[in-house]
CSV table of N, CA and C in Angstrom, one decimal:
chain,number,residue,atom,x,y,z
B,1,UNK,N,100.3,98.9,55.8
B,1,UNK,CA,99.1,98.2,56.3
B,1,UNK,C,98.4,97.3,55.3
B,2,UNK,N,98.3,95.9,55.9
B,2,UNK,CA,97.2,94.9,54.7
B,2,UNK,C,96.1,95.4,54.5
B,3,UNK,N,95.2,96.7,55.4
B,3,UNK,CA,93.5,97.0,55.0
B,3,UNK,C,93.1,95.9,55.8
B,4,UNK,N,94.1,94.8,56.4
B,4,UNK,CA,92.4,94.5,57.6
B,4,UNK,C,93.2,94.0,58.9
B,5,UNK,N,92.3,95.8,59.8
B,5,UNK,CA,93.2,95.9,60.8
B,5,UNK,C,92.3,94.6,62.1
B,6,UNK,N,93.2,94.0,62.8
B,6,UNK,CA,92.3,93.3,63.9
B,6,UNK,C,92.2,94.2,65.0
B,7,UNK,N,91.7,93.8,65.7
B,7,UNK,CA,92.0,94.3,67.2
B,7,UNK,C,91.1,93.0,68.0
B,8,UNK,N,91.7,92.7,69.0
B,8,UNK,CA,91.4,90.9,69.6
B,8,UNK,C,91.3,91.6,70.8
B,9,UNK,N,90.1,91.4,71.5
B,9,UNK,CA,89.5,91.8,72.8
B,9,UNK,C,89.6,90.0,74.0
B,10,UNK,N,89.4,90.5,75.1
B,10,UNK,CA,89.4,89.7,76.2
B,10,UNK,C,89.2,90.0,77.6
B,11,UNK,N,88.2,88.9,78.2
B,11,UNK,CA,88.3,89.4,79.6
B,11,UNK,C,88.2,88.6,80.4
B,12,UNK,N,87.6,89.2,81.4
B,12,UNK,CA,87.7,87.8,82.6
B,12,UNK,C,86.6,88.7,84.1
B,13,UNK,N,85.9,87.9,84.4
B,13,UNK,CA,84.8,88.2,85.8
B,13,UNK,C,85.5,87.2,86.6
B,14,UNK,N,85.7,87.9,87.5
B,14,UNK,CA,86.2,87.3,88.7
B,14,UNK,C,84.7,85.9,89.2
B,15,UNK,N,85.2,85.1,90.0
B,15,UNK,CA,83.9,83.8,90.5
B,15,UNK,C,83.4,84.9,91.2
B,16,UNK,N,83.1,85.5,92.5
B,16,UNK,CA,82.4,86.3,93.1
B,16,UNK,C,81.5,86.8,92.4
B,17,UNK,N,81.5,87.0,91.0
B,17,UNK,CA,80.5,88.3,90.3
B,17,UNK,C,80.5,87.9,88.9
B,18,UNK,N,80.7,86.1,88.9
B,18,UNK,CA,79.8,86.0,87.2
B,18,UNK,C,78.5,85.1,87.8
B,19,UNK,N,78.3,85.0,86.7
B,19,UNK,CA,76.7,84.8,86.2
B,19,UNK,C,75.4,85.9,86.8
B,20,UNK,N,76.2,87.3,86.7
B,20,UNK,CA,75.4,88.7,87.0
B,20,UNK,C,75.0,89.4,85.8
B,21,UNK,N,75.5,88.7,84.4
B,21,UNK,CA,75.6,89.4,83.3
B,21,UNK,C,76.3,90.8,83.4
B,22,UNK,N,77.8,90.7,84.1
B,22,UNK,CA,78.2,91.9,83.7
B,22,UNK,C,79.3,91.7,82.4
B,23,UNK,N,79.1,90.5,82.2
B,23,UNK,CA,80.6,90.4,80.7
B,23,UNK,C,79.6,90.3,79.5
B,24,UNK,N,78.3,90.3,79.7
B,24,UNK,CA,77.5,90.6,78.7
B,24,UNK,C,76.7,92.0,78.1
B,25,UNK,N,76.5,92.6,79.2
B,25,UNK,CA,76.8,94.0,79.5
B,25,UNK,C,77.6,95.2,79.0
B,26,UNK,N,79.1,94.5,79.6
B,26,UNK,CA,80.1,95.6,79.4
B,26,UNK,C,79.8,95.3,77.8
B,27,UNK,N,80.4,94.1,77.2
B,27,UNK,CA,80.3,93.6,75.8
B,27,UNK,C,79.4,94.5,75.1
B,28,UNK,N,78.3,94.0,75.3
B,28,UNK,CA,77.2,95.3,74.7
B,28,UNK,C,77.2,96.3,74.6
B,29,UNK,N,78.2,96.8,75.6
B,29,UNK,CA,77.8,98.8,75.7
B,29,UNK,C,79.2,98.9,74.8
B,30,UNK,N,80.7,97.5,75.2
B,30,UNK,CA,81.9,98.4,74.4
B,30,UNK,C,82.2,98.1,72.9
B,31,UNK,N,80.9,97.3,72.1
B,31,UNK,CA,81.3,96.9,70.8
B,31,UNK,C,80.8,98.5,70.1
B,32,UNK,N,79.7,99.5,70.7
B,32,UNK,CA,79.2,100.4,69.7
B,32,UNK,C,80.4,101.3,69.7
B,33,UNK,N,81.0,101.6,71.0
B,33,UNK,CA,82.1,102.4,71.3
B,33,UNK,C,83.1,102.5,70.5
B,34,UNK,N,83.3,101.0,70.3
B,34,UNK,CA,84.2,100.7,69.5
B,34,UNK,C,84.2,101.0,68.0
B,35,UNK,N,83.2,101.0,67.9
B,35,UNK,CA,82.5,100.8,66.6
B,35,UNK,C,82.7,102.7,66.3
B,36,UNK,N,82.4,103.0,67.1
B,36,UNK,CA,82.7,104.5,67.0
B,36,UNK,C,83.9,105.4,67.1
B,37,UNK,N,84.8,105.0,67.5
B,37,UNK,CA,86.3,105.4,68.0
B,37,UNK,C,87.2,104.6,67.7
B,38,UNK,N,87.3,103.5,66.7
B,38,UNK,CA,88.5,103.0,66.5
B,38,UNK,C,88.2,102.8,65.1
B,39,UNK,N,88.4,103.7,64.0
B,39,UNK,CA,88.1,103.7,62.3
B,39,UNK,C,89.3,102.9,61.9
B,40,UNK,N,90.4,102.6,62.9
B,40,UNK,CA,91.3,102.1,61.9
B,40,UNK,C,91.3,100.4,61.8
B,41,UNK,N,89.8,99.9,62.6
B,41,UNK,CA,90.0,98.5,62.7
B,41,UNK,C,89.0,97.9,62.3
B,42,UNK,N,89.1,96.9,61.7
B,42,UNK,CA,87.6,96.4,60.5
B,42,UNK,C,87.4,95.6,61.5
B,43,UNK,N,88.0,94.6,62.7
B,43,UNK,CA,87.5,93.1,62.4
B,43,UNK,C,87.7,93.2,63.9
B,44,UNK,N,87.0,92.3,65.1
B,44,UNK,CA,87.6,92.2,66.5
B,44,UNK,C,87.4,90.4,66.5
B,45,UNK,N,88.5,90.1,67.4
B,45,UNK,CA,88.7,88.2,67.4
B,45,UNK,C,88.5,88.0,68.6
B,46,UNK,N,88.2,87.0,69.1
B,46,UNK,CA,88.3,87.0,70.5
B,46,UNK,C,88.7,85.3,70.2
B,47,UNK,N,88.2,84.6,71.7
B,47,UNK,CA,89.0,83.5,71.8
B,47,UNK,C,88.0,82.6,73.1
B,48,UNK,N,87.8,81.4,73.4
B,48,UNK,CA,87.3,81.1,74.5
B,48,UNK,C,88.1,79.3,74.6
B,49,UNK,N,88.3,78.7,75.7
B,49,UNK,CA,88.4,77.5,75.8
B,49,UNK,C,86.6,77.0,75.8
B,50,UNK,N,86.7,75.3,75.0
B,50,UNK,CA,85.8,74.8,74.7
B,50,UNK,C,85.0,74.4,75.9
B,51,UNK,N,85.6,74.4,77.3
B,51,UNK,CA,84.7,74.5,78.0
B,51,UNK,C,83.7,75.8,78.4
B,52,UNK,N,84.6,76.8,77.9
B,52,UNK,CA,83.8,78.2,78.6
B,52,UNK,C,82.2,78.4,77.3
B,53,UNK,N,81.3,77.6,78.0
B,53,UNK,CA,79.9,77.7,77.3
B,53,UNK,C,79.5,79.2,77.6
B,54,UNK,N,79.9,79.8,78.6
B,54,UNK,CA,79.1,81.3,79.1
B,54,UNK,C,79.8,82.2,78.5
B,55,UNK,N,80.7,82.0,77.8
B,55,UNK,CA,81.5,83.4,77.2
B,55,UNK,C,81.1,82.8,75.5
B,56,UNK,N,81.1,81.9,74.8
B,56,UNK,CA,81.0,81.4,73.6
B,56,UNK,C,79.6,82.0,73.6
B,57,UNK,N,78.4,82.3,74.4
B,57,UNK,CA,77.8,82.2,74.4
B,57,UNK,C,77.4,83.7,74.5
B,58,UNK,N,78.4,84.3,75.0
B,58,UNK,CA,78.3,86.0,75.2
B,58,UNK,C,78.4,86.5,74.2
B,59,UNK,N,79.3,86.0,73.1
B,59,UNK,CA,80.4,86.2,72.1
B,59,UNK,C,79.7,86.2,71.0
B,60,UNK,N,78.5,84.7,71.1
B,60,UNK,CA,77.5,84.7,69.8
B,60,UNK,C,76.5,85.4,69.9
B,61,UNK,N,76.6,86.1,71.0
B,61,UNK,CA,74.9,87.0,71.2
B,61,UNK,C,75.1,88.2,70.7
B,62,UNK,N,76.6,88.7,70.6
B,62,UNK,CA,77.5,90.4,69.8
B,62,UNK,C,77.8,89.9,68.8
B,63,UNK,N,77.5,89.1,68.0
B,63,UNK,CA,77.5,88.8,66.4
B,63,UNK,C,78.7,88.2,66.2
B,64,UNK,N,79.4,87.7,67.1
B,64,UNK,CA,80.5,86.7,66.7
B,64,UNK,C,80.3,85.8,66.3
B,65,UNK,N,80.9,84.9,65.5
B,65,UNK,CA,80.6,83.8,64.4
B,65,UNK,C,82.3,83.1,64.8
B,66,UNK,N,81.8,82.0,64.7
B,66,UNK,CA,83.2,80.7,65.2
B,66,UNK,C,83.6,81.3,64.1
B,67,UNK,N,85.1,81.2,64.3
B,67,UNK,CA,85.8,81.0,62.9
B,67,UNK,C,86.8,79.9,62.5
B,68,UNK,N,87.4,79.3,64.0
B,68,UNK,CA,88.1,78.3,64.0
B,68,UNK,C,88.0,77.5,65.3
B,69,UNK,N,88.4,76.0,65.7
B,69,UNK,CA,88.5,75.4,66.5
B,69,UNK,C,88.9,73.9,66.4
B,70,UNK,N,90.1,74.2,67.9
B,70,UNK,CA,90.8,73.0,68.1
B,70,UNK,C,90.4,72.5,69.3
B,71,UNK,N,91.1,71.8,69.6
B,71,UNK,CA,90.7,70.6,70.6
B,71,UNK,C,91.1,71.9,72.1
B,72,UNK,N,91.7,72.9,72.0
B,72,UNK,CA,92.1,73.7,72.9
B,72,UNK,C,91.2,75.0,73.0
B,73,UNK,N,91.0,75.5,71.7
B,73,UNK,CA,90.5,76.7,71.8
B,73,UNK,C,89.4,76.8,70.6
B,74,UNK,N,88.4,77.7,71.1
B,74,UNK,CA,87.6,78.5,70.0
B,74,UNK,C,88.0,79.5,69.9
B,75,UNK,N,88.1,79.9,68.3
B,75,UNK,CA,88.0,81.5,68.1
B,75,UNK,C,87.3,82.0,67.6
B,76,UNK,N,87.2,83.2,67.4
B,76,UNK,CA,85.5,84.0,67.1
B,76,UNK,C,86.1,85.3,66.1
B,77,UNK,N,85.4,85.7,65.7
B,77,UNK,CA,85.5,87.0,64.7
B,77,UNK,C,84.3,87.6,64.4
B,78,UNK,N,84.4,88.9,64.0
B,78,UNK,CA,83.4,89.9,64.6
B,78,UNK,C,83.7,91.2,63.5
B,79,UNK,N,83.2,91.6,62.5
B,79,UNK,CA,83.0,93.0,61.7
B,79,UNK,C,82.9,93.8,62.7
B,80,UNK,N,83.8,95.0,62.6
B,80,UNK,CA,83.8,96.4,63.3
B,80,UNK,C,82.6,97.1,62.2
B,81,UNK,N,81.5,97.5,62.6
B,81,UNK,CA,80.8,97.9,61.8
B,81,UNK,C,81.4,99.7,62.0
B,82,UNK,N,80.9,100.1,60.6
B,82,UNK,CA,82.0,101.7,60.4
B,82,UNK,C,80.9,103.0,60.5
């Protein structure tokens, strides 16, 4: 093992049932969880296309911080806090 384990999350709200705040929601309730039951992982990444403003935006409200971006994609990175 290099000592920095990832683990890269993702999801998806069906049209019927976004803009309800439930991928802000779940987000919130599964980063402590996480934070609590998975010791073997320092860091979580996620990912969004540069059009999706409502998830970039989900992403930076749970302490994600850009880490990279192309003309295709943003990525995000996130401390598993221990």
């Amino acid at each position: 093992s290099s000592g920095e384990e990832i683990l890269s999350i993702g999801y998806w709200i069906h049209t019927d049932y976004r803009r309800r705040g439930l991928a802000s929601k779940t987000l919130s309730n599964f980063i402590p969880w996480l934070e609590s039951n998975t010791a073997q992982y320092n860091e979580l990444t996620a990912r969004t296309k540069p059009e999706n403003i409502a998830s970039q935006k989900i992403l930076l409200s749970n302490d994600f911080y850009k880490n990279k971006q192309t003309d295709s994609m943003i990525y995000f990175r996130r401390p598993i806090s221990k």
